[in-house]
Steps between C-alpha positions, in 0.01 A plus 500: 500500500863454599762471228749212516792614712746214457732351762664823620310701760483875436396722788383860456448785744209737436525842667172691520342771713176305538350483849425147617308356793607178671273273699642169622693363202291682239580831330230731360489821298242775439599545139459255213698180467761544229859605444505695827422186701748262338286215370541592134877445511467136605431436133869570433677452835497209744478716812422868554580695815266800528630798694232749603347665804280335763208658688297382797240248379261568789430846355326362189239243400707213360198370308510811279868456411670286239692194614842521333683212671574203279759228455827642373451843658680618811428837659752720679397836644692826484469827695336797332745750344253712301488802733790722605489390866441138402794504261738645758388248762469188286723524194798309641283217629320481167826493303642227720193281460485556123871423466464173691208385287676596176802291603274195527332552161604466136301794366337817639173647371458864599153651473520873426432773586563406862777602735552138603528395135756770426709397799485136390614590147801689632599215733456238225711706261782532753493123557500435123176310542249470215214741563185592307317832527122486470379858445136552584488878529687829513680590822503868403121511466469307824693750710374804311137407576575379852337810647796627701774757435759237589363275227506778241857591595621139493327407170775610256773333707304174513438527126869535414591219740250262338607598146860421588411161646283405201768604251745261665277191509524209254135396549209746512125427490251785442122501542460764228567487127666844476458735798733343758745392231549864402518629856731222627684366197699178520843483343524366145649169617217425744227242441159658553137397531182705454200337668247636753430319826166358399373148430180467297449129432180551297272784395139399449276648231214458749663771713477749216143403411390540861669839531341624178160385622532671840610820328139549394409558866592851610289524816802459728863479395776327694849650481794306640870521586741237627795633698655552839340760726842573650656811351354693211674346200186321372320835477179383667459851642507632143219262405287613797540867406424424135186304585379788719550745213333267248212389725240758381550385140502119531253234620490385860822315583711322756879485516653174625864484611684171545826522693675474835558778753276696737424777248391744771614800298296381201196440716528852635531632144184311406315659793633844407361456147167354623573170327529272802179317408626441145847365579567144616834383638503127425827412673707224340421178314709194418658523154344323204131427454376715793664809346369421151152453644531837670605658170198338337282732704686817396353711220788749468850447639707798622881503526600862579848400622774749579767235432495154347679247287235313307204444738409133518151583627439729203577221252280263700219757483548524123472121474161529669392750231498795738522848349804663665598857581857546619790739545769517234790393723766241415375210286126574519495680159623172350164348598230762440373741239628853569144635525461309827818634662555800729800657670561365852304699756278672241162417653323759284607325181408164652156637589446602137604155384264337749209698358594398146560132577159462662340548159400154378670516161833596659478224760422240232789611282749513788391165648549320167833667429641415845384137485678456167817678619521277809568201274853638451570399861383139500711265710612278211661788311664663802624171648689414181688831524568446871626145441750618242635768735508303825635179347779719368569623854504145633735379223730796568518404868573136418774586253663767715 
């Protein structure tokens, strides 16, 4: 649904760090279609220019990606500035391209925490251009869990930089209800929004009934995680170690992982723990029904992330009545009972929780509770909040 825009065209720039693939005139993405791919904003803006990074399309199977091209979207590609060498080599070119696009747009949407988004916010501020910060995670946690000494050293500087930028913005959208608001507070004159990046159009009671029925079968359990295999921030290695530790005390199982990346380090970890026959790397699936169908086959969902905002996949798993075990980072405690949370990286605690959750009465209780909680994130409720915020942004641009 597109809201009525009126006679005046309003053009927005969306700056993300999403990696895109281009083939002919079509643009694809590994991740889900949503705010990171631009289509959502066509509800409030007439045209959206998406600035991200582009990779070689011949390196992937296009059929397993999501098509993100659509009328009203234009894609422009920026050089990578995430690494030290990349930043030194590419920062000026990136700034120039961002500046040119901002000049041609009425509003700038900066997805954070990304280096490209931070650069765009600074440029928009200097140009006195309306800009909106969409905060989907913590930059401090991101660098601190990056796995390198450079990341650990840079984390506090990045944190202070992002806090300063957020405190100066007039428009700030958070995916959490409390966590990111406390860590990156907006100023008291700012207009803010609290809404996770998830769209649940409908939650069927049949899903819950089916899950409760399958819970009676304990012959073989299926664990699952959705997340990128690149880097360690989804904590899939933690899940593998926990499953190894729990394996003598639980029924036969398999662990299915849905996400892009080669995952060679995880495959080697599976071999090291003698779990290679129990772990399945399912690659990627198009967003929507294929992912929900995949979740329908998961008995227990694992989200042992080292950093997050509010995981969209976790809420989708809850809507499919999956019992969930997760780390206590960022906004995850806003979703789950504390008894199902563990400290990031604590595979021993996760192993204990896995043993407990495999008991039928615990699975039944957790499945029902999660299915009910997921109703808080239905599309109708969230879209009303988004409309109020983004129509305000559009009106501000028109009146400026």
